[in-house]
Coordinates of C-alpha atoms and ligand atoms in Angstrom, one line a residue:
M1 CA -7.6 30.0 -1.3
T2 CA -8.4 26.3 -2.5
N3 CA -9.7 25.9 -6.2
P4 CA -12.9 23.9 -6.6
D5 CA -11.9 20.5 -7.2
A6 CA -13.2 20.5 -10.7
Q7 CA -10.1 22.7 -11.7
R8 CA -7.3 21.4 -9.3
P9 CA -5.4 18.8 -11.2
S10 CA -5.8 15.1 -9.9
I11 CA -3.2 13.2 -8.7
V12 CA -4.1 9.4 -7.9
V13 CA -1.8 7.1 -5.9
L14 CA -1.9 3.5 -5.1
A15 CA -0.9 3.2 -1.7
G16 CA -0.1 0.3 0.8
G17 CA 1.3 0.9 4.3
I18 CA 4.2 2.8 5.6
G19 CA 5.9 3.5 2.6
G20 CA 3.0 4.6 0.7
A21 CA 2.1 6.5 3.4
R22 CA 5.3 8.5 4.2
F23 CA 5.4 9.4 0.5
L24 CA 2.1 10.8 0.5
R25 CA 3.1 13.0 3.6
G26 CA 5.9 14.3 1.1
L27 CA 3.7 14.9 -1.9
R28 CA 0.9 16.9 0.2
H29 CA 3.7 18.8 1.7
L30 CA 4.8 19.5 -2.4
V31 CA 1.4 20.3 -3.7
R32 CA 0.0 21.6 -0.8
D33 CA -3.8 22.9 -2.2
R34 CA -2.7 23.0 -5.7
A35 CA -4.0 19.5 -6.4
Q36 CA -6.4 16.9 -5.4
I37 CA -4.9 13.8 -4.0
T38 CA -6.9 10.6 -4.4
V39 CA -5.4 7.6 -2.5
I40 CA -6.5 4.0 -3.5
G41 CA -5.6 2.0 -0.5
N42 CA -4.8 -1.5 -0.3
T43 CA -7.1 -3.7 1.9
G44 CA -5.6 -7.0 1.3
D45 CA -3.7 -6.9 4.5
D46 CA -7.1 -6.4 6.5
I47 CA -7.8 -9.0 9.3
W48 CA -10.6 -9.9 11.6
L49 CA -9.2 -10.3 15.2
H50 CA -10.9 -10.4 18.4
G51 CA -13.9 -9.7 16.4
L52 CA -12.7 -6.4 14.9
R53 CA -12.2 -5.4 11.6
V54 CA -8.5 -4.2 11.3
C55 CA -7.5 -2.4 8.0
P56 CA -3.7 -1.9 8.5
D57 CA -2.7 0.0 5.3
L58 CA -6.0 2.2 5.5
D59 CA -5.1 3.4 9.1
T60 CA -1.3 3.5 8.4
V61 CA -2.3 6.1 5.8
M62 CA -5.3 7.9 7.7
Y63 CA -2.9 8.0 10.9
T64 CA 0.1 9.2 9.0
L65 CA -1.5 12.1 7.3
G66 CA -3.7 12.7 10.2
G67 CA -0.9 13.3 12.6
G68 CA -1.8 10.2 14.5
I69 CA 0.8 7.9 13.7
S70 CA 3.5 6.2 15.6
E71 CA 6.5 7.3 13.8
E72 CA 8.9 4.9 15.5
R73 CA 6.7 2.0 14.6
G74 CA 5.1 3.3 11.3
W75 CA 1.9 1.8 12.1
G76 CA -0.6 2.2 15.0
R77 CA -1.1 5.3 17.2
E78 CA 1.4 7.6 18.7
D79 CA 1.4 7.8 22.8
E80 CA 0.0 4.2 22.6
T81 CA -0.7 1.6 25.3
F82 CA -1.4 -1.8 25.4
A83 CA -3.5 -2.7 28.1
V84 CA -6.3 -4.3 26.4
K85 CA -3.7 -6.6 24.4
D86 CA -2.0 -7.3 27.8
E87 CA -5.3 -8.4 29.3
L88 CA -6.1 -10.5 26.4
T89 CA -2.8 -12.2 26.8
A90 CA -3.6 -12.8 30.3
Y91 CA -6.9 -14.6 29.4
G92 CA -4.7 -16.9 27.3
V93 CA -6.5 -15.6 24.1
E94 CA -4.6 -16.0 20.8
P95 CA -3.1 -14.7 18.6
T96 CA -1.0 -12.6 20.8
W97 CA 1.5 -11.9 17.9
F98 CA -0.3 -8.9 16.6
G99 CA -0.4 -5.9 18.9
L100 CA -3.8 -4.0 18.9
G101 CA -3.1 -0.7 20.8
D102 CA -5.8 0.6 23.1
R103 CA -6.2 3.9 21.1
D104 CA -6.1 2.0 17.8
I105 CA -8.8 -0.4 19.1
A106 CA -11.5 2.8 18.8
T107 CA -10.8 2.9 15.1
H108 CA -11.5 -0.8 14.8
L109 CA -14.7 -0.7 17.5
I110 CA -16.1 2.0 15.1
R111 CA -15.3 0.4 11.8
T112 CA -16.7 -2.8 13.2
Q113 CA -20.2 -1.4 14.2
L114 CA -20.7 0.8 11.0
L115 CA -19.7 -2.5 8.8
G116 CA -22.0 -4.4 11.0
A117 CA -24.6 -1.9 10.5
G118 CA -24.5 -2.4 6.7
Y119 CA -22.2 0.6 5.6
A120 CA -19.7 0.0 3.1
L121 CA -15.8 0.1 3.6
S122 CA -15.5 3.1 1.7
D123 CA -18.0 5.1 3.9
V124 CA -16.5 3.9 6.8
T125 CA -13.2 5.2 5.8
A126 CA -14.7 8.4 4.8
A127 CA -16.3 8.5 8.1
L128 CA -13.1 7.8 10.1
C129 CA -11.3 10.2 8.0
D130 CA -13.9 13.0 8.9
R131 CA -11.8 13.1 12.6
W132 CA -8.5 13.1 11.1
Q133 CA -8.6 15.3 8.0
P134 CA -5.7 13.7 6.1
G135 CA -5.8 16.2 3.4
V136 CA -6.3 13.5 0.6
R137 CA -9.5 11.3 -0.4
L138 CA -8.7 7.8 0.9
I139 CA -10.6 5.3 -0.9
P140 CA -10.2 1.3 -0.3
M141 CA -9.4 -0.6 -3.4
S142 CA -12.5 -2.3 -3.0
D143 CA -15.7 -2.5 -0.6
D144 CA -15.5 -6.3 -0.7
R145 CA -13.5 -8.7 1.7
V146 CA -10.1 -9.5 0.0
E147 CA -7.6 -11.0 2.0
T148 CA -3.9 -11.9 1.0
H149 CA -2.7 -15.5 2.3
V150 CA 0.4 -16.7 1.7
V151 CA 1.4 -20.5 1.1
V152 CA 4.0 -22.0 3.3
D153 CA 5.6 -25.1 4.3
D154 CA 3.7 -26.0 7.5
P155 CA 5.5 -24.1 10.4
D156 CA 5.0 -27.1 12.7
G157 CA 6.9 -29.2 10.2
A158 CA 3.9 -31.3 9.1
V159 CA 4.6 -33.4 5.9
D160 CA 2.4 -35.4 3.7
A161 CA 2.2 -39.0 2.9
H162 CA 5.4 -38.9 0.7
G163 CA 7.3 -37.1 3.6
A164 CA 7.3 -33.8 2.0
P165 CA 6.7 -30.6 3.6
Q166 CA 2.7 -29.9 4.0
R167 CA 2.0 -26.7 2.5
R168 CA -0.5 -24.5 4.2
A169 CA -2.0 -21.2 3.5
I170 CA -1.5 -18.7 6.5
H171 CA -2.9 -15.2 6.8
F172 CA -0.6 -12.6 5.4
Q173 CA -0.4 -10.9 9.0
E174 CA 0.6 -14.2 10.6
W175 CA 3.5 -14.4 7.8
W176 CA 4.4 -10.7 8.0
V177 CA 4.1 -10.2 11.9
R178 CA 4.5 -13.4 13.4
Y179 CA 7.0 -15.2 11.1
R180 CA 8.9 -11.5 10.0
A181 CA 8.1 -13.3 6.5
Q182 CA 11.3 -15.9 7.4
L183 CA 9.2 -18.8 6.2
P184 CA 9.6 -19.0 2.2
A185 CA 6.5 -18.0 0.6
H186 CA 5.5 -20.5 -2.3
S187 CA 2.7 -18.1 -3.4
F188 CA 0.3 -15.5 -2.5
V189 CA -3.5 -16.0 -2.7
Q190 CA -5.9 -13.1 -2.5
I191 CA -9.3 -14.7 -0.8
G192 CA -12.0 -13.1 -2.4
L193 CA -10.5 -11.4 -5.4
D194 CA -12.3 -12.7 -8.3
D195 CA -15.6 -11.4 -7.0
A196 CA -14.0 -8.2 -5.9
K197 CA -15.3 -5.0 -7.4
P198 CA -13.1 -1.7 -7.2
A199 CA -14.8 0.6 -4.6
P200 CA -16.9 3.4 -5.7
G201 CA -15.0 6.4 -7.1
V202 CA -11.9 4.3 -7.8
L203 CA -12.3 3.6 -11.7
E204 CA -13.6 7.1 -12.1
A205 CA -10.5 8.7 -10.2
I206 CA -8.3 6.5 -12.4
D207 CA -10.0 7.8 -15.5
E208 CA -10.2 11.6 -14.6
A209 CA -6.5 11.6 -12.9
D210 CA -4.0 14.0 -14.3
V211 CA -1.0 11.9 -13.1
I212 CA -1.2 8.3 -11.6
V213 CA 1.9 7.7 -9.0
L214 CA 2.9 4.1 -7.7
P215 CA 4.6 4.9 -4.6
P216 CA 7.5 2.8 -2.8
S217 CA 4.8 0.3 -1.4
N218 CA 5.2 -3.2 -1.6
P219 CA 5.0 -3.9 -5.0
V220 CA 3.7 -7.5 -4.7
V221 CA 1.2 -7.4 -1.8
S222 CA 0.4 -3.8 -1.6
I223 CA 0.3 -2.4 -5.1
G224 CA 0.2 -5.8 -6.6
T225 CA -3.1 -6.5 -5.0
I226 CA -4.6 -3.1 -5.9
L227 CA -3.8 -3.9 -9.5
A228 CA -5.1 -7.4 -9.1
I229 CA -8.7 -6.4 -8.5
P230 CA -10.6 -6.7 -11.6
R231 CA -11.0 -3.8 -14.0
I232 CA -8.2 -1.5 -12.0
R233 CA -5.3 -2.9 -14.0
D234 CA -6.9 -2.3 -17.2
A235 CA -8.3 1.0 -16.0
I236 CA -4.6 2.0 -15.5
V237 CA -3.5 0.7 -18.7
D238 CA -6.2 2.6 -20.6
A239 CA -6.4 5.8 -18.5
P240 CA -5.4 9.2 -20.4
A241 CA -2.8 10.1 -17.6
P242 CA 0.6 9.2 -17.3
V243 CA 1.8 6.6 -14.8
V244 CA 4.9 7.4 -12.9
G245 CA 6.5 4.9 -10.1
I246 CA 9.0 5.3 -7.3
S247 CA 11.1 2.2 -6.9
P248 CA 10.8 0.6 -3.6
I249 CA 14.2 -1.0 -3.9
I250 CA 17.3 0.8 -3.4
G251 CA 20.8 -0.8 -4.1
G252 CA 19.1 -4.1 -4.1
A253 CA 17.3 -4.0 -0.8
P254 CA 14.0 -2.6 0.3
V255 CA 14.4 0.6 2.5
R256 CA 12.0 -1.0 5.1
G257 CA 9.8 -4.0 5.1
M258 CA 10.4 -7.1 3.4
A259 CA 9.3 -6.9 -0.1
D260 CA 12.4 -8.7 -1.1
A261 CA 10.6 -11.9 0.5
C262 CA 7.7 -10.8 -1.8
L263 CA 9.3 -10.5 -4.7
S264 CA 11.4 -13.6 -4.6
A265 CA 8.3 -15.5 -4.0
I266 CA 6.9 -14.4 -7.4
G267 CA 10.4 -14.8 -9.0
V268 CA 11.2 -11.3 -9.4
P269 CA 14.5 -10.2 -8.7
T270 CA 15.3 -7.4 -5.8
T271 CA 16.4 -4.6 -8.0
A272 CA 14.9 -1.6 -9.0
A273 CA 15.2 -2.6 -12.8
A274 CA 13.2 -5.9 -11.9
V275 CA 10.5 -4.2 -10.5
A276 CA 10.0 -1.5 -13.3
E277 CA 9.9 -4.7 -15.4
H278 CA 7.6 -6.4 -13.3
Y279 CA 5.2 -3.6 -13.6
G280 CA 5.8 -3.4 -17.2
P281 CA 6.0 -0.8 -19.9
R282 CA 2.8 0.5 -21.0
R283 CA 1.7 -0.5 -24.4
A284 CA 1.7 2.9 -26.3
R285 CA 5.2 3.2 -25.2
I286 CA 7.6 0.0 -25.9
P287 CA 9.5 -0.6 -29.0
A288 CA 7.6 -2.6 -31.7
G289 CA 7.4 -6.1 -31.2
A290 CA 8.3 -6.3 -27.3
P291 CA 5.8 -7.7 -24.6
G292 CA 3.7 -4.9 -23.7
G293 CA 0.4 -4.5 -21.1
G294 CA 2.6 -3.0 -18.7
I295 CA 1.3 0.3 -16.8
L296 CA 4.4 2.2 -16.4
D297 CA 5.6 5.5 -18.4
A298 CA 8.3 6.4 -16.3
W299 CA 10.4 5.1 -13.1
L300 CA 12.4 7.0 -10.6
V301 CA 15.3 5.1 -9.2
A302 CA 17.6 5.7 -6.5
E303 CA 21.3 7.2 -7.5
T304 CA 23.0 4.0 -6.4
D305 CA 20.9 2.5 -9.1
A306 CA 21.7 4.9 -11.8
D307 CA 23.3 2.1 -13.7
S308 CA 20.0 0.6 -14.4
V309 CA 18.6 3.8 -16.1
A310 CA 19.7 2.8 -19.5
E311 CA 18.1 -0.9 -19.2
V312 CA 14.9 0.7 -17.8
T313 CA 15.0 3.3 -20.7
A314 CA 15.5 0.7 -23.1
R315 CA 12.3 -0.8 -22.0
G316 CA 10.0 1.9 -23.2
I317 CA 9.9 3.3 -19.6
T318 CA 11.5 6.9 -19.0
C319 CA 13.8 6.6 -15.9
A320 CA 15.9 8.9 -14.0
A321 CA 18.0 8.5 -10.8
A322 CA 17.5 10.6 -7.8
P323 CA 17.9 10.5 -4.1
L324 CA 15.0 8.2 -3.0
L325 CA 15.5 8.3 1.1
M326 CA 12.6 9.8 2.4
T327 CA 14.2 11.3 5.5
D328 CA 11.7 14.1 6.0
D329 CA 8.8 15.7 4.2
D330 CA 11.1 17.9 2.2
A331 CA 13.3 15.4 0.8
T332 CA 10.1 13.3 0.0
A333 CA 8.4 16.5 -1.4
T334 CA 11.7 16.7 -3.7
I335 CA 11.4 12.8 -4.7
A336 CA 7.7 13.3 -5.9
L337 CA 8.6 16.7 -7.9
A338 CA 11.4 14.5 -9.5
A339 CA 8.7 11.8 -10.1
L340 CA 6.2 14.2 -11.5
G341 CA 8.9 15.9 -13.6
L342 CA 9.4 12.4 -15.3
V343 CA 6.2 12.7 -17.1
D344 CA 5.9 16.6 -17.6
F345 CA 3.5 16.8 -14.8
D346 CA 3.9 20.6 -13.7
I347 CA 1.4 22.3 -11.0
A348 CA 2.1 26.1 -11.4
G349 CA 3.3 27.6 -8.7
I350 CA 5.1 24.4 -7.4
A351 CA 8.7 25.6 -6.4
P352 CA 11.5 23.2 -7.1
Ligands
LIG401 N1 3.1 -5.1 12.7 C1 4.0 -5.8 13.4 O1 5.1 -5.9 13.1 N2 3.4 -6.1 14.7 C2 2.4 -5.8 15.0 O2 2.0 -6.3 16.4 C3 1.2 -5.2 14.2 C4 0.1 -4.7 14.8 C5 -0.6 -3.9 14.0 C6 -2.0 -3.4 14.4 C7 -2.4 -2.4 13.5 C8 -2.0 -2.2 12.3 O3 -2.7 -1.3 11.6 C9 -0.9 -2.4 11.9 C10 -0.1 -3.4 12.8 N3 1.2 -3.8 12.2 C11 1.9 -4.7 13.2 C12 1.6 -3.5 10.9 C13 1.2 -4.2 9.7 O4 1.5 -5.7 10.0 C14 1.6 -3.8 8.4 O5 1.4 -2.4 8.8 C15 1.0 -4.2 7.2 O6 -0.1 -4.8 7.2 C16 1.9 -4.1 6.1 O7 1.9 -2.8 5.5

C-alpha cells in the first residue's frame, strides 16, 4: 500500500544520463514505495536535430526506469531500428554522426509538437512519463533552453592571424559523439544559463527533501550544469536535508563515459577525492577557517579508493568506501543503501 506522498520521505536526485539512470533504477529497487523519488534532470545536453528537440538525459532516465532503454547502448530505445537515419544519410543530410532511432523519434516528435504548442518542457516531460511510468517524478532542471557547448581548437585546423589554433565552440553532442571527447576542451559554456530559471517544483523539491543525492553522473556537464542554474546550488546549500554523493570515479577513471575529459578541462584531477573537493564540503560542516560554500555532507567512494577516505573526511565530508560497480539492481540498491546510511537516512523496513 503506497502511503500518501505527504507522509513518505522525499529523496531528491540530481541526474544526468546513463550513470544517473542506472543508479536511480537501483535506488527505486531499494526503497520500493517507501519513499518518493524526485529526479532533477540535466537538460544541458539537449539538441535541436532535424527540427526535433532531443533531450538525451531526460529520455535516458525515462527509458531506463520505464523499461524501454537499450541496455547495450545505455541510451535510446531497445529493439531499435535506424531506417530514418539511413534515409537522411542517403539524402546527404547532416549531421550523420548522431543516431536517432526510429522508435526514439516518436518521443522527439511528440516533445517537439507539444513544445511548439506552448507547453513547458516540464509539462511535456510529465506527459511522456505518463506512458513510461518511471516510478519517480522527473523534472527538467529548467524549462528554459540551456545548451552546453565546448570550446576547442578548430577541428579543421584553422589558425588565427598569429598562427595559433582558432578556438571554436561546438555543441556538447558534437564533442561527445562525433569527436568522442578526444578534442581537448578549453572550457564549457552553457548557452542560456544566466537567464534560466529552475523548472516549477525544483526549488520546492530541494527545500522539502529529506535527503539529496548526487549519483555517479558526470560531475561537470551533468550535475555541474544542474548546479549552475541560478538558485539551484544555493537552494541545496541552504536545504535542511543532508546531501550525499557517490563517486563517479573509481581508481582514477570514470566507469563509463568520459568524465575525465570534462574534469581535466576544468582543472580537476580525475580522482574520487578531487571530485568531492570540487563539490565542496557544506558550510556547516567544515573546520573553522577552511574554505566552505560546498554542497556535500557525505561522499561514498569505491573500495579501491579507500585510501582517500581520510583526506575527504578531513575536509569535513563524511566518507566511506564500498563496492561501487552498478552491475545489477541489487548491487546498485546496496550502493544506495550505503550512501543513505552515511547521512543516517533510514527508511523503516528497508532490509539491508
Ligand atoms: N551517443 C552516441 O555515442 N552516439 C549516438 O549516436 C547517440 C545518439 C543519441 C540519440 C538520442 C539520445 O537520447 C542519446 C544519444 N546518444 C548518443 C547518447 C548521448 O550523447 C548521451 O546520452 C548524453 O548526451 C551524455 O550523457
